[in-house]
GROMACS .gro file of C-alpha atoms in nm:
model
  239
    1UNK     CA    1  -0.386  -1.507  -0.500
    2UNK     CA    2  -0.060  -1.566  -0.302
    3UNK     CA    3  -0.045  -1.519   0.040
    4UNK     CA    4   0.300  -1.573   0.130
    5UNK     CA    5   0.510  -1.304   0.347
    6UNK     CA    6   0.518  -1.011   0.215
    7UNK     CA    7   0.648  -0.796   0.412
    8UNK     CA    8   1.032  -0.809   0.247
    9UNK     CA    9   0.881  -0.666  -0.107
   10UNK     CA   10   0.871  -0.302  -0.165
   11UNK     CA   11   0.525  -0.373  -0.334
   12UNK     CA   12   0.280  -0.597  -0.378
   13UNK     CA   13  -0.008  -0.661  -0.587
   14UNK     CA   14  -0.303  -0.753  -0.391
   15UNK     CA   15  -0.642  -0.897  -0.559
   16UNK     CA   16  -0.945  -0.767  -0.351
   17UNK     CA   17  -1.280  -0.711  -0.518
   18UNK     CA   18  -1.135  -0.879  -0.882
   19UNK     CA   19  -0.889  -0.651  -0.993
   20UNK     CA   20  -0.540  -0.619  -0.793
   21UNK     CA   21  -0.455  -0.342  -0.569
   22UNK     CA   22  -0.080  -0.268  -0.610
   23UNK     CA   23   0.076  -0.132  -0.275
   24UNK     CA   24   0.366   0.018  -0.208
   25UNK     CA   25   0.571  -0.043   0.136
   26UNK     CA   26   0.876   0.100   0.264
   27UNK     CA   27   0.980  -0.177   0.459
   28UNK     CA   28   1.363  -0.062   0.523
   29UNK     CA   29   1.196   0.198   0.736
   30UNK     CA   30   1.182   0.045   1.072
   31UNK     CA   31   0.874   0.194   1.088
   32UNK     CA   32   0.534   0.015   1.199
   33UNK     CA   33   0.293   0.191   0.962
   34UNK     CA   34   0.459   0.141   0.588
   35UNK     CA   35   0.428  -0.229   0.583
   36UNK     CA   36   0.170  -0.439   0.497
   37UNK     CA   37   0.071  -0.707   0.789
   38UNK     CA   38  -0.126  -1.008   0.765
   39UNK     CA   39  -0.390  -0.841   0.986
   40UNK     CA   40  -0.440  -0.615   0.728
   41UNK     CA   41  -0.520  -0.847   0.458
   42UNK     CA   42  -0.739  -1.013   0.649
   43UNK     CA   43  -0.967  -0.745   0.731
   44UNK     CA   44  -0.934  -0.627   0.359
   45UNK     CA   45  -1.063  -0.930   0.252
   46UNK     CA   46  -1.328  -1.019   0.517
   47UNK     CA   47  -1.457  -0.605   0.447
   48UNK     CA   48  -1.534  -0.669   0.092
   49UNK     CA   49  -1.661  -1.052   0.139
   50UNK     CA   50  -1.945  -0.863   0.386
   51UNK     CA   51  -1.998  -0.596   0.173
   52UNK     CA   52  -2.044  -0.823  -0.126
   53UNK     CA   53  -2.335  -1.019   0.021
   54UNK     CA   54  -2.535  -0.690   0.003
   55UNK     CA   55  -2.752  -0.592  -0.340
   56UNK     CA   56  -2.553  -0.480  -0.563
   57UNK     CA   57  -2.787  -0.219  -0.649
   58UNK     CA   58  -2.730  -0.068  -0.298
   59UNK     CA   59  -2.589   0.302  -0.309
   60UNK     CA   60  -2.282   0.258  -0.080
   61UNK     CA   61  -2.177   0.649  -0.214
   62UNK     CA   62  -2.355   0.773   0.093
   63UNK     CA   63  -2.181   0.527   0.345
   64UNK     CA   64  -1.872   0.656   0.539
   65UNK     CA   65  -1.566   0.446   0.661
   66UNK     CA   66  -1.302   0.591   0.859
   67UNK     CA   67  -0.943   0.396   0.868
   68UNK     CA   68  -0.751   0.454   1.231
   69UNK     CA   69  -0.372   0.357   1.196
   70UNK     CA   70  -0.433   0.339   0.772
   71UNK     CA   71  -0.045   0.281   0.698
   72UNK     CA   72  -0.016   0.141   0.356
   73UNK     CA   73  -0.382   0.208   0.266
   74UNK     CA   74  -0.468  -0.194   0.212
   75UNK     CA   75  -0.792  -0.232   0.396
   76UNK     CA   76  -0.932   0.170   0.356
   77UNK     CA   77  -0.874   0.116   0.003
   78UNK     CA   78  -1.024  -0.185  -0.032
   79UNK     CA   79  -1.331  -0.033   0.135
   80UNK     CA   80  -1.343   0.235  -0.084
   81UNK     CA   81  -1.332  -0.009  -0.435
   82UNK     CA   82  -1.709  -0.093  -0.359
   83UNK     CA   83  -1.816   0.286  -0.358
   84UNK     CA   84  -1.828   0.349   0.022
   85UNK     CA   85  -1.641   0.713   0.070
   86UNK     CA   86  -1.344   0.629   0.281
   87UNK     CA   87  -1.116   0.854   0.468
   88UNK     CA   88  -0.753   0.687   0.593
   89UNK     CA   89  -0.556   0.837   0.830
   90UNK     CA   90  -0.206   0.824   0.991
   91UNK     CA   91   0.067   1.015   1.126
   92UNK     CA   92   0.214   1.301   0.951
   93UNK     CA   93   0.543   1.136   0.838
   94UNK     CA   94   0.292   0.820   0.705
   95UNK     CA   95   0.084   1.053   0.560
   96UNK     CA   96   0.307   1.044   0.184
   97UNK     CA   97   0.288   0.660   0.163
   98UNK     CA   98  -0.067   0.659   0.175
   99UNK     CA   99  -0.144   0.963  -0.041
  100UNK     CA  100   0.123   0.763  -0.311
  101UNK     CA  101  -0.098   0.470  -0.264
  102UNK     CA  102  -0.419   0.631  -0.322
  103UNK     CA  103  -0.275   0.797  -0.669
  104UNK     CA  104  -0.161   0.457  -0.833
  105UNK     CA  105  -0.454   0.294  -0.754
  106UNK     CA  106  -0.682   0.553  -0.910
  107UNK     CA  107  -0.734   0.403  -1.234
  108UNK     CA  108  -0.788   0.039  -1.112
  109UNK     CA  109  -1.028   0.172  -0.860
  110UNK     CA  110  -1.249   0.385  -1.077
  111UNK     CA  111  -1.296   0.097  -1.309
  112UNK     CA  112  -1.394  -0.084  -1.043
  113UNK     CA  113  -1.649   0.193  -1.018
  114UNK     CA  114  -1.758   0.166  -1.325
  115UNK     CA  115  -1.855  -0.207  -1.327
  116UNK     CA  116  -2.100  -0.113  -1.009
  117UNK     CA  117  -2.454  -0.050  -1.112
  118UNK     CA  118  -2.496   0.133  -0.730
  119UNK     CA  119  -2.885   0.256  -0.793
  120UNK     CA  120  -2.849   0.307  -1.164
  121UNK     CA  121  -2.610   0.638  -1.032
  122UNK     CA  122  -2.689   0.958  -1.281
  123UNK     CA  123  -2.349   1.065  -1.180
  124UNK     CA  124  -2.015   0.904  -1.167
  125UNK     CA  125  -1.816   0.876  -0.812
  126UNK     CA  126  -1.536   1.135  -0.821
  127UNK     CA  127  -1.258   1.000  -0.708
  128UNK     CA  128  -1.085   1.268  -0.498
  129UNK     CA  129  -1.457   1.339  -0.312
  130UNK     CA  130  -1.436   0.957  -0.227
  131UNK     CA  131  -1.112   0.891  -0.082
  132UNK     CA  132  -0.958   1.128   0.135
  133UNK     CA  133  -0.640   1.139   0.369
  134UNK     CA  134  -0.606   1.281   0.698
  135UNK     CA  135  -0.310   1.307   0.914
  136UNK     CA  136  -0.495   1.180   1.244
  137UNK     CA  137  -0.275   1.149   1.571
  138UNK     CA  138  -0.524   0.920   1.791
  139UNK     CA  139  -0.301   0.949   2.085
  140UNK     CA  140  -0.315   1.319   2.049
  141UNK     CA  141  -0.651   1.409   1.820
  142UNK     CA  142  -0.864   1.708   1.770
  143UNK     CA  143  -1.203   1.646   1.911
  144UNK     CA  144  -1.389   1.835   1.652
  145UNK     CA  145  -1.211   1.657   1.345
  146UNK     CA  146  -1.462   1.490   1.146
  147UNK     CA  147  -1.752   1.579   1.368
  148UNK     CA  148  -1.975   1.670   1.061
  149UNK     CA  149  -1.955   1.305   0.960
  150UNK     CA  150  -2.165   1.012   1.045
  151UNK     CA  151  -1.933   0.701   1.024
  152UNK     CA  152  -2.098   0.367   0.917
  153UNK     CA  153  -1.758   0.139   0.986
  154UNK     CA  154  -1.445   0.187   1.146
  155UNK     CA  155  -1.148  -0.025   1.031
  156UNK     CA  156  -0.801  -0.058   1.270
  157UNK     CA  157  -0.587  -0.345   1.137
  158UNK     CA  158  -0.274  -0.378   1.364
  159UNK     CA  159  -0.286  -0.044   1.573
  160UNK     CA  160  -0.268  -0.251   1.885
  161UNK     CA  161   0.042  -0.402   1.986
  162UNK     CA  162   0.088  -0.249   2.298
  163UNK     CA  163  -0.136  -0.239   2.605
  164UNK     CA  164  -0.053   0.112   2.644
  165UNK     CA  165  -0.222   0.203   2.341
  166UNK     CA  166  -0.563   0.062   2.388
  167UNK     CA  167  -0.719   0.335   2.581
  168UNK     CA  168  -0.644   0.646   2.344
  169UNK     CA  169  -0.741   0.441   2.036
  170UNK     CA  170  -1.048   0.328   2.229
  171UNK     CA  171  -1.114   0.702   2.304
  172UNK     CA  172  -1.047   0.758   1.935
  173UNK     CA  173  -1.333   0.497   1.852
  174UNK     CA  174  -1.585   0.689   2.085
  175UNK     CA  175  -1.517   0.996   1.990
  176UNK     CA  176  -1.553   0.909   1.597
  177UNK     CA  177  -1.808   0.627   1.627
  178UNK     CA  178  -2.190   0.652   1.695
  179UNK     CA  179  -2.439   0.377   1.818
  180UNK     CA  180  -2.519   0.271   1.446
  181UNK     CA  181  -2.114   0.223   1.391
  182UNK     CA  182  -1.943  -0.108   1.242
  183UNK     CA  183  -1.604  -0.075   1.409
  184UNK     CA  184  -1.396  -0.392   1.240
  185UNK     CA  185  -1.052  -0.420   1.465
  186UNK     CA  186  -0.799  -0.697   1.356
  187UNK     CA  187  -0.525  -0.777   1.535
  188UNK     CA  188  -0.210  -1.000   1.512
  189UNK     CA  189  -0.164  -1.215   1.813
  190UNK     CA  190   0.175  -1.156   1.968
  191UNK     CA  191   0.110  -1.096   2.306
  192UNK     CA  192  -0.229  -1.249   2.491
  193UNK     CA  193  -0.237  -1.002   2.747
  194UNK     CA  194  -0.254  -0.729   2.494
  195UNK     CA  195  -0.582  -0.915   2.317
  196UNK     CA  196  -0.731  -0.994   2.649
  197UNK     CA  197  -0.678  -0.626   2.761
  198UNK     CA  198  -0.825  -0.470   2.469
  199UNK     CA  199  -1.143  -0.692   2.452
  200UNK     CA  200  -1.206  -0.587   2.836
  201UNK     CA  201  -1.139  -0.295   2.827
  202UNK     CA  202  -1.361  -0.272   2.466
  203UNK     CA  203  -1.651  -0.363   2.693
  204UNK     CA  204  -1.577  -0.130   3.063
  205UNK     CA  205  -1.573   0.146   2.708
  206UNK     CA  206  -1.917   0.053   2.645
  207UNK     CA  207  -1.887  -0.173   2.343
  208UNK     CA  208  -2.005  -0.513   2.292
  209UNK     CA  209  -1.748  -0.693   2.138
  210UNK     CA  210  -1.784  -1.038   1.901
  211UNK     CA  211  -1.510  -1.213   1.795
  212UNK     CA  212  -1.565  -1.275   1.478
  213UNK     CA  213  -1.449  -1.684   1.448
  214UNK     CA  214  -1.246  -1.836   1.183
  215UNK     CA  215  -1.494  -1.999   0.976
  216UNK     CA  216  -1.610  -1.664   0.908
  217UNK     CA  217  -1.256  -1.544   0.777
  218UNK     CA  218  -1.233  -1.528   0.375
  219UNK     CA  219  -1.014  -1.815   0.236
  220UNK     CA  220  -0.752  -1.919   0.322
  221UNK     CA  221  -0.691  -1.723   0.635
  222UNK     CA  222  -1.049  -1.976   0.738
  223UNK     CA  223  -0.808  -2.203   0.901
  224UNK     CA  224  -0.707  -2.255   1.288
  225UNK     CA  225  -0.392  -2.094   1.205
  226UNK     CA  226  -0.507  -1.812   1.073
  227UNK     CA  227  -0.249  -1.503   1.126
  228UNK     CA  228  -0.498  -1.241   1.311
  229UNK     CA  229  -0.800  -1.207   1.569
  230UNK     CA  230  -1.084  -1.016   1.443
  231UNK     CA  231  -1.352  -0.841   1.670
  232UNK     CA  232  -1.642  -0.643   1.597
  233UNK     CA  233  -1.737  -0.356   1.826
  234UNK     CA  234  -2.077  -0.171   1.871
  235UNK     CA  235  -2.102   0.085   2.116
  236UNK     CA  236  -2.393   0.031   2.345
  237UNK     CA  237  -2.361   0.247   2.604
  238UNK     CA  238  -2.234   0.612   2.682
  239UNK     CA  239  -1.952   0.629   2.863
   0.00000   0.00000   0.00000
């Protein structure tokens, strides 16, 4: 697999889980959300190396992951090729990206599917019950939106470049997270004060936050220079 910048292609083919993932960007945009950033490879990556070292006969069609900031799709998508039902979200104008996404990577995914043996299923995933799209404003969100659901991991990959937009996504993570929650955050490094805010703040939220180090990052982003910061997040308190 290549990992060189991609963020000039309009689309990319991306191997998670052994079969590709072809994305679509619209990187003429000037837009944040429509292309693909290292961050978000990483995570993709890292998501299915963790979920790999689990049985294989485990029945990840009743596990839930909710994507904050989705964009292109990269890492909700990859969640959702090992059977976990996945919903990405975005703003409304990102919203057609990821829904084009989703479409041309139906066939790959549900062959993906297929080679599973989750439980010895009786019935086949269905593809349109597994991976859903929501437009989701987290600095301006419903309260009630998705409060039926029970989410097992969180992914954000990138939605944090700007101090001022730690504490609405970190009331976005409370509000959709319980205490059993994996909340995966991956961020690219351009601004320390922006990391070290969101870790402290993370915690005065009531998380405990791990950084998750390098050696644990799937090849070759296991290196010192490694593109992102990763951080897992729990919540262990009410706040």
């Amino acid at each position: 697999m290549s990992f060189e910048c991609t963020k000039h292609i309009r689309s990319l083919n991306f191997q998670v889980n052994q079969f590709d993932l072809k994305i679509e960007q619209l990187n003429q945009s000037g837009e944040h959300g429509t292309t693909v950033w290292d961050s978000s490879k990483v995570l993709s990556l890292f998501l299915i190396q963790m979920l790999n070292t689990r049985s294989k006969f485990e029945d990840r069609s009743n596990k839930y992951c909710l994507e904050l900031g989705s964009g292109c799709g990269l890492a909700g998508l990859s969640a959702a090729s090992t059977g976990v039902k996945t919903i990405l979200t975005d703003l409304n104008h990102i919203v057609p990206l990821l829904k084009q996404n989703i479409s041309i990577n139906k066939y790959g995914i549900e062959e993906r599917w297929a080679g599973y043996n989750m439980n010895q299923q009786s019935t086949p995933l269905n593809y349109q019950d597994q991976i859903q799209v929501r437009e989701l404003n987290w600095l301006d969100f419903d309260k009630d939106q998705f409060e039926e659901i029970k989410f097992d991991y969180i992914l954000a990959a990138d939605c944090i470049y700007e101090i001022e937009l730690i504490p609405p996504f970190l009331q976005a993570v409370i509000q959709f997270s319980s205490f059993k929650t994996q909340i995966f955050v991956s961020l690219e490094p351009r601004d320390p004060r922006v990391i070290d805010a969101f870790v402290e703040e993370s915690k005065k939220h009531g998380f405990s936050v791990v950084k998750i180090p390098r050696s644990k990052y799937p090849s070759p982003y296991n290196t010192l220079s490694a593109p992102c910061n990763m951080y897992k997040l729990k919540k262990t308190a009410k706040i």
